C-alpha positions as a printed NumPy array, in Angstrom:
array([[ 24.421,  51.973, -39.218],
       [ 22.113,  49.016, -38.637],
       [ 22.823,  46.315, -36.102],
       [ 23.223,  43.766, -38.9  ],
       [ 26.348,  45.535, -40.103],
       [ 28.15 ,  44.951, -36.811],
       [ 29.285,  41.464, -37.676],
       [ 31.468,  39.174, -35.573],
       [ 35.166,  39.845, -36.033],
       [ 38.013,  37.499, -35.184],
       [ 39.755,  38.298, -31.918],
       [ 43.322,  39.305, -32.759],
       [ 46.194,  37.171, -31.5  ],
       [ 49.6  ,  38.724, -31.96 ],
       [ 53.089,  38.225, -30.649],
       [ 53.41 ,  41.844, -29.461],
       [ 51.766,  43.492, -26.475],
       [ 48.219,  42.135, -26.224],
       [ 45.33 ,  44.532, -26.704],
       [ 43.193,  45.942, -23.941],
       [ 40.012,  43.89 , -23.772],
       [ 36.802,  45.68 , -22.892],
       [ 34.044,  43.307, -21.799],
       [ 30.641,  44.656, -22.791],
       [ 29.393,  46.562, -25.826],
       [ 27.096,  48.995, -24.027],
       [ 27.735,  52.726, -23.55 ],
       [ 30.342,  52.21 , -20.822],
       [ 32.388,  49.711, -22.804],
       [ 32.193,  51.677, -26.035],
       [ 33.164,  54.928, -24.303],
       [ 36.203,  53.276, -22.728],
       [ 37.234,  51.708, -26.047],
       [ 36.953,  55.024, -27.893],
       [ 39.008,  56.862, -25.259],
       [ 41.686,  54.16 , -25.35 ],
       [ 41.858,  54.167, -29.161],
       [ 42.183,  57.953, -29.098],
       [ 45.447,  57.429, -27.205],
       [ 46.701,  54.885, -29.717],
       [ 46.06 ,  51.865, -27.5  ],
       [ 44.904,  48.741, -29.324],
       [ 41.524,  47.835, -27.925],
       [ 38.955,  45.124, -28.615],
       [ 35.405,  45.104, -27.271],
       [ 34.023,  41.653, -26.457],
       [ 30.227,  41.526, -26.645],
       [ 28.296,  38.34 , -25.896],
       [ 25.275,  39.258, -28.035],
       [ 25.26 ,  39.794, -31.773],
       [ 25.134,  43.601, -31.6  ],
       [ 26.167,  46.52 , -29.446],
       [ 23.665,  48.196, -27.089],
       [ 22.083,  44.829, -26.312],
       [ 20.511,  45.932, -23.029],
       [ 18.993,  49.022, -24.633],
       [ 17.397,  46.89 , -27.333],
       [ 15.58 ,  44.974, -24.612],
       [ 14.107,  47.992, -22.785],
       [ 10.447,  49.019, -22.964],
       [  9.341,  51.137, -25.911],
       [  8.622,  54.461, -24.204],
       [ 11.927,  54.635, -22.342],
       [ 13.899,  57.846, -22.715],
       [ 17.093,  59.016, -21.124],
       [ 16.257,  60.954, -17.97 ],
       [ 19.335,  63.019, -18.681],
       [ 19.603,  65.675, -21.368],
       [ 21.121,  65.11 , -24.775],
       [ 23.84 ,  67.716, -24.133],
       [ 24.915,  66.092, -20.863],
       [ 24.749,  62.49 , -22.09 ],
       [ 27.205,  62.391, -24.996],
       [ 30.093,  59.923, -24.842],
       [ 33.691,  61.047, -25.574],
       [ 34.321,  62.237, -29.099],
       [ 30.798,  62.322, -30.556],
       [ 27.827,  64.54 , -29.731],
       [ 24.337,  63.07 , -29.749],
       [ 22.54 ,  64.442, -32.846],
       [ 20.277,  67.418, -32.176],
       [ 17.463,  65.752, -34.146],
       [ 17.149,  63.131, -31.37 ],
       [ 15.619,  65.776, -29.108],
       [ 16.359,  66.872, -25.575],
       [ 15.262,  63.592, -23.951],
       [ 16.663,  60.864, -26.191],
       [ 14.397,  57.862, -26.782],
       [ 15.427,  54.227, -26.632],
       [ 15.668,  53.696, -30.388],
       [ 17.75 ,  56.837, -30.845],
       [ 20.109,  55.775, -28.045],
       [ 20.673,  52.553, -29.989],
       [ 21.271,  54.513, -33.217],
       [ 23.724,  56.778, -31.438],
       [ 25.731,  53.857, -30.052],
       [ 25.851,  52.233, -33.497],
       [ 27.084,  55.527, -34.969],
       [ 29.607,  55.741, -32.141],
       [ 31.172,  52.417, -33.131],
       [ 31.453,  53.535, -36.738],
       [ 32.72 ,  57.033, -35.941],
       [ 35.543,  55.804, -33.686],
       [ 36.19 ,  52.627, -35.724],
       [ 35.909,  50.554, -32.588],
       [ 36.745,  46.897, -33.035],
       [ 33.817,  44.899, -31.665],
       [ 33.951,  41.093, -31.499],
       [ 30.362,  39.947, -31.099],
       [ 29.094,  36.565, -29.965],
       [ 31.916,  36.214, -27.438],
       [ 31.047,  35.815, -23.774],
       [ 33.716,  36.023, -21.08 ],
       [ 32.837,  33.613, -18.296],
       [ 35.847,  33.978, -16.002],
       [ 38.912,  36.179, -15.525],
       [ 42.028,  34.743, -13.884],
       [ 45.454,  36.068, -13.105],
       [ 48.136,  35.072, -15.587],
       [ 51.18 ,  33.216, -14.281],
       [ 53.589,  36.094, -14.954],
       [ 51.44 ,  39.237, -15.   ],
       [ 48.21 ,  40.39 , -16.496],
       [ 45.047,  38.406, -17.03 ],
       [ 43.592,  35.4  , -18.812],
       [ 40.04 ,  35.706, -20.088],
       [ 38.132,  32.44 , -20.461],
       [ 35.617,  33.021, -23.231],
       [ 33.059,  31.116, -25.27 ],
       [ 34.331,  28.647, -27.835],
       [ 37.169,  27.576, -25.551],
       [ 39.08 ,  30.823, -26.091],
       [ 41.749,  31.917, -23.63 ],
       [ 42.648,  35.54 , -24.245],
       [ 45.69 ,  37.115, -22.631],
       [ 45.594,  40.76 , -21.594],
       [ 47.647,  43.131, -19.527],
       [ 44.638,  45.391, -18.994],
       [ 40.935,  44.532, -18.85 ],
       [ 37.949,  46.861, -18.567],
       [ 34.804,  45.169, -17.26 ],
       [ 31.702,  47.004, -18.481],
       [ 28.934,  44.421, -18.518],
       [ 26.421,  46.925, -17.2  ],
       [ 24.476,  48.006, -14.13 ],
       [ 21.312,  46.238, -15.328],
       [ 22.809,  42.862, -16.152],
       [ 20.789,  40.056, -14.553],
       [ 17.055,  40.516, -13.853],
       [ 16.217,  39.926, -10.185],
       [ 12.925,  38.268,  -9.231],
       [ 12.395,  37.927,  -5.455],
       [ 11.695,  34.472,  -4.012],
       [  8.203,  35.347,  -2.825],
       [  6.481,  32.435,  -1.05 ],
       [  4.025,  30.77 ,  -3.443],
       [  5.455,  32.618,  -6.438],
       [  5.879,  29.547,  -8.622],
       [  2.255,  28.485,  -8.12 ],
       [  0.738,  31.861,  -8.996],
       [ -2.328,  31.376, -11.197],
       [ -1.895,  34.617, -13.134],
       [  0.898,  35.886, -15.37 ],
       [  4.168,  36.953, -13.722],
       [  6.912,  38.706, -15.683],
       [ 10.014,  40.713, -14.829],
       [ 10.042,  44.302, -16.07 ],
       [ 12.835,  43.343, -18.48 ],
       [ 10.189,  41.439, -20.493],
       [  7.77 ,  44.388, -20.658],
       [  7.664,  46.275, -23.975],
       [  4.431,  48.288, -24.085],
       [  0.872,  48.371, -22.776],
       [ -0.787,  46.757, -25.807],
       [ -0.872,  43.151, -24.463],
       [ -2.399,  44.369, -21.181],
       [ -5.297,  46.423, -22.509],
       [ -8.417,  45.715, -20.455],
       [ -6.482,  43.684, -17.877],
       [ -5.817,  44.12 , -14.166],
       [ -2.07 ,  44.674, -13.641],
       [ -0.008,  44.908, -10.458],
       [  3.386,  46.585, -10.895],
       [  5.812,  45.74 ,  -8.079],
       [  8.551,  48.268,  -7.353],
       [  8.512,  52.072,  -7.279],
       [ 11.84 ,  52.902,  -8.877],
       [ 12.066,  54.736, -12.194],
       [ 11.216,  51.591, -14.154],
       [  8.201,  50.604, -12.079],
       [  6.868,  54.164, -11.988],
       [  7.137,  54.574, -15.746],
       [  5.633,  51.176, -16.553],
       [  2.69 ,  51.913, -14.251],
       [  2.093,  55.234, -16.019],
       [  2.451,  53.543, -19.414],
       [ -0.128,  50.906, -18.515],
       [ -2.567,  53.541, -17.218],
       [ -2.228,  55.523, -20.44 ],
       [ -2.317,  52.391, -22.595],
       [ -5.723,  51.072, -21.57 ],
       [ -5.114,  48.61 , -18.751],
       [ -8.413,  48.116, -16.865],
       [ -6.774,  48.586, -13.459],
       [ -3.226,  49.449, -12.463],
       [ -1.814,  49.072,  -8.966],
       [  1.725,  50.034,  -7.931],
       [  3.148,  48.038,  -5.031],
       [  5.516,  50.161,  -2.941],
       [  7.807,  48.871,  -0.201],
       [  9.923,  51.996,   0.307],
       [  8.361,  55.297,  -0.731],
       [ 10.703,  56.988,  -3.234],
       [ 11.608,  60.606,  -3.631],
       [  9.877,  61.863,  -6.774],
       [ 11.242,  64.88 ,  -8.642],
       [ 10.327,  66.738, -11.807],
       [ 12.494,  65.857, -14.797],
       [ 12.877,  69.584, -15.407],
       [ 11.562,  72.753, -13.769],
       [ 11.293,  75.91 , -15.848],
       [ 13.6  ,  74.303, -18.409],
       [ 16.228,  73.439, -15.775],
       [ 16.852,  69.664, -15.8  ],
       [ 17.026,  67.682, -12.582],
       [ 20.296,  66.214, -13.848],
       [ 21.96 ,  69.654, -13.765],
       [ 20.959,  69.985, -10.127],
       [ 22.363,  66.515,  -9.493],
       [ 25.708,  67.629, -10.918],
       [ 25.826,  70.845,  -8.888],
       [ 25.009,  69.296,  -5.518],
       [ 27.59 ,  66.511,  -5.533],
       [ 30.119,  68.541,  -3.541],
       [ 27.614,  70.077,  -1.12 ],
       [ 26.978,  68.754,   2.413],
       [ 24.372,  66.02 ,   2.463],
       [ 22.268,  67.773,   5.124],
       [ 22.094,  70.971,   3.066],
       [ 20.879,  69.161,  -0.037],
       [ 18.337,  67.178,   1.967],
       [ 16.934,  70.391,   3.436],
       [ 16.741,  72.131,   0.046],
       [ 15.06 ,  69.08 ,  -1.483],
       [ 12.39 ,  69.091,   1.235],
       [ 11.685,  72.753,   0.493],
       [ 11.38 ,  72.109,  -3.258],
       [  9.121,  69.144,  -2.578],
       [  6.737,  71.292,  -0.57 ],
       [  6.737,  73.976,  -3.274],
       [  5.892,  71.621,  -6.138],
       [  3.55 ,  69.29 ,  -4.275],
       [  4.78 ,  65.73 ,  -4.851],
       [  3.434,  64.717,  -1.419],
       [  0.532,  62.365,  -2.087],
       [  0.169,  60.875,   1.388],
       [ -3.582,  60.497,   0.971],
       [ -2.865,  58.423,  -2.155],
       [ -0.238,  56.233,  -0.455],
       [  2.837,  58.256,  -1.466],
       [  3.889,  60.349,   1.557],
       [  7.159,  62.224,   1.717],
       [  9.994,  59.828,   2.622],
       [ 11.406,  60.144,   6.124],
       [ 15.027,  60.112,   4.92 ],
       [ 16.503,  62.926,   2.844],
       [ 16.781,  62.807,  -0.941],
       [ 20.564,  63.095,  -1.059],
       [ 21.032,  60.749,   1.888],
       [ 19.153,  58.148,  -0.119],
       [ 21.043,  58.953,  -3.306],
       [ 24.408,  58.457,  -1.603],
       [ 23.243,  54.962,  -0.702],
       [ 22.458,  54.251,  -4.36 ],
       [ 18.714,  54.992,  -4.384],
       [ 18.347,  57.817,  -6.892],
       [ 15.042,  59.726,  -6.977],
       [ 12.275,  58.838,  -9.397],
       [ 11.874,  61.333, -12.21 ],
       [  8.208,  61.969, -12.827],
       [  7.135,  61.233, -16.401],
       [  3.443,  60.783, -15.712],
       [  3.121,  58.835, -12.471],
       [  2.013,  61.704, -10.212],
       [ -0.797,  62.768, -12.523],
       [ -1.905,  59.136, -12.888],
       [ -1.985,  58.684,  -9.104],
       [ -3.876,  61.95 ,  -8.571],
       [ -6.427,  60.937, -11.194],
       [ -6.864,  57.48 ,  -9.693],
       [ -5.556,  55.716, -12.795],
       [ -2.756,  54.202, -10.713],
       [ -3.505,  52.933,  -7.188],
       [ -0.656,  52.752,  -4.681],
       [ -0.733,  49.605,  -2.529],
       [  1.529,  47.956,   0.039],
       [  4.522,  45.744,  -0.653],
       [  4.097,  42.181,  -1.866],
       [  4.557,  39.534,   0.821],
       [  3.496,  36.298,  -0.882],
       [  1.389,  34.586,  -3.511],
       [ -1.43 ,  32.152,  -2.872],
       [ -3.149,  30.618,  -5.842],
       [ -4.389,  33.46 ,  -8.038],
       [ -4.037,  36.052,  -5.267],
       [ -1.204,  38.304,  -4.133],
       [ -0.936,  38.978,  -0.399],
       [  0.279,  42.459,   0.512],
       [  2.159,  43.592,   3.611],
       [ -0.952,  45.199,   5.114],
       [ -2.811,  41.881,   4.943],
       [ -4.95 ,  42.799,   1.955],
       [ -5.106,  40.303,  -0.924],
       [ -5.497,  41.371,  -4.547],
       [ -6.176,  39.23 ,  -7.598],
       [ -4.458,  40.754, -10.643],
       [ -4.358,  39.158, -14.077],
       [ -0.698,  40.135, -14.462],
       [  2.157,  40.976, -12.108],
       [  5.049,  43.018, -13.546],
       [  8.041,  42.788, -11.207],
       [ 10.111,  45.972, -11.516],
       [ 12.383,  44.574,  -8.824],
       [ 15.733,  45.525, -10.252],
       [ 18.815,  43.762, -11.49 ],
       [ 21.978,  42.214, -10.152],
       [ 25.411,  43.023, -11.509],
       [ 26.118,  39.349, -12.23 ],
       [ 29.871,  39.603, -11.616],
       [ 30.308,  36.787,  -9.108],
       [ 31.152,  34.003, -11.562],
       [ 33.469,  36.202, -13.607],
       [ 35.542,  37.93 , -10.914],
       [ 34.133,  36.891,  -7.531],
       [ 37.17 ,  34.707,  -6.797],
       [ 39.552,  37.686,  -7.227],
       [ 38.429,  39.511,  -4.052],
       [ 37.464,  42.607,  -6.051],
       [ 33.774,  42.719,  -5.024],
       [ 32.252,  44.119,  -1.848],
       [ 29.67 ,  42.441,   0.369],
       [ 26.902,  43.493,  -2.036],
       [ 28.755,  41.983,  -5.023],
       [ 29.675,  45.39 ,  -6.431],
       [ 33.21 ,  46.293,  -7.602],
       [ 35.307,  47.736,  -4.798],
       [ 36.857,  50.24 ,  -7.208],
       [ 35.7  ,  51.878, -10.407],
       [ 37.098,  54.031, -13.179],
       [ 40.85 ,  54.666, -13.209],
       [ 41.501,  53.11 ,  -9.806],
       [ 42.388,  49.445,  -9.516],
       [ 43.154,  47.372,  -6.459],
       [ 46.82 ,  46.71 ,  -5.649],
       [ 45.974,  43.01 ,  -5.736],
       [ 44.345,  43.356,  -9.172],
       [ 46.405,  45.843, -11.205],
       [ 45.049,  46.521, -14.668],
       [ 41.537,  45.301, -13.881],
       [ 39.142,  48.234, -14.292],
       [ 35.373,  48.484, -13.778],
       [ 32.98 ,  51.059, -15.185],
       [ 29.218,  51.496, -15.025],
       [ 28.446,  49.83 , -11.693],
       [ 27.231,  52.895,  -9.815],
       [ 23.912,  54.723, -10.169],
       [ 24.948,  58.393, -10.002],
       [ 22.498,  61.222,  -9.429],
       [ 24.418,  63.224, -12.047],
       [ 23.544,  60.836, -14.878],
       [ 24.859,  57.433, -15.932],
       [ 26.033,  58.38 , -19.451],
       [ 27.836,  61.479, -18.161],
       [ 29.715,  59.501, -15.526],
       [ 30.56 ,  56.733, -18.014],
       [ 32.124,  59.365, -20.267],
       [ 34.193,  60.764, -17.385],
       [ 35.251,  57.275, -16.288],
       [ 36.311,  56.39 , -19.846],
       [ 38.707,  59.318, -20.054],
       [ 40.166,  58.554, -16.642],
       [ 40.654,  54.877, -17.485],
       [ 42.337,  55.754, -20.786],
       [ 44.745,  58.161, -19.089],
       [ 45.616,  55.582, -16.432],
       [ 46.205,  52.837, -19.011],
       [ 48.303,  55.173, -21.176],
       [ 50.508,  55.981, -18.187],
       [ 50.955,  52.292, -17.38 ],
       [ 51.897,  51.518, -20.992],
       [ 54.53 ,  54.273, -21.01 ]])
């Protein structure tokens, strides 16, 4: 089903029990809606763009799920075998479109929820675009982990003489052929963009690293890293850290002489803090071959130059800031005391706060076991909890 066929639908207003509103038409929101519908609960997905999977449509071309097709399916529909083991961006979009059609999910596009407030009696009032005020007993917030691009306030940034873009605006290496590019940030996005640029003909590629990441193989002997991530979740952190150090030594991801030494903190210790390891899809080979140069963190900009933490200045044509995203929940729910000090939901999945009953969140963690897998589990738990509350 093409995106054009997902047309805006009127939001239902009835005199009986209001529907459950799911805010966000990405994988988390769609999974929750499908699980709720499966239990006979009227559900409407509110999506601010004109199609589902909006964030996936904006990702760079070479992006693939770092989790396997078998372990990434959402409730009630397998990902087609023809999409391969590591599903590409365009096929993820196709799958989510098929998911809407398969489960007959009601999606109201072009509707943005700006604020959620408690209703006078019970439940919630959603303030949405067009002056709408939607009443709900239960709300599932699923606006996504990568919601608002974050660009650090580097001194001199606004006066930089070259081109500065956030990674969310990067599509492929074609516009950067023959150019000198500095990629800032060594997470999965920064690592993959750097490798893409090196393979795509950029004249020079540097990768600016503030905190050296753990880098793991996507699969070893056919065994995916995701499967390991699932198995280790109940093991002691120290044991996983020790095993990860052993595996790292065996497979040689230590490139200290290239600027990528082994991190001092353990892999699982980092993961429990939200910093999942980078899955290697070409970066290590590019660094070994000298096609990607690892440099220090960015400190400031001055004219056409970028000043690094070690005092060295570089003069790239383009800076690609793979500096992450913010959840962007403050304006919507910040006044409800449901966010922690880092502006993340204090609960997720089936659990809700006693002070905010019926207000669920999904998709705001970065699990080592795979985002799609955890979204699917969360969806089923949310649906069971809502079904119990309805009964």
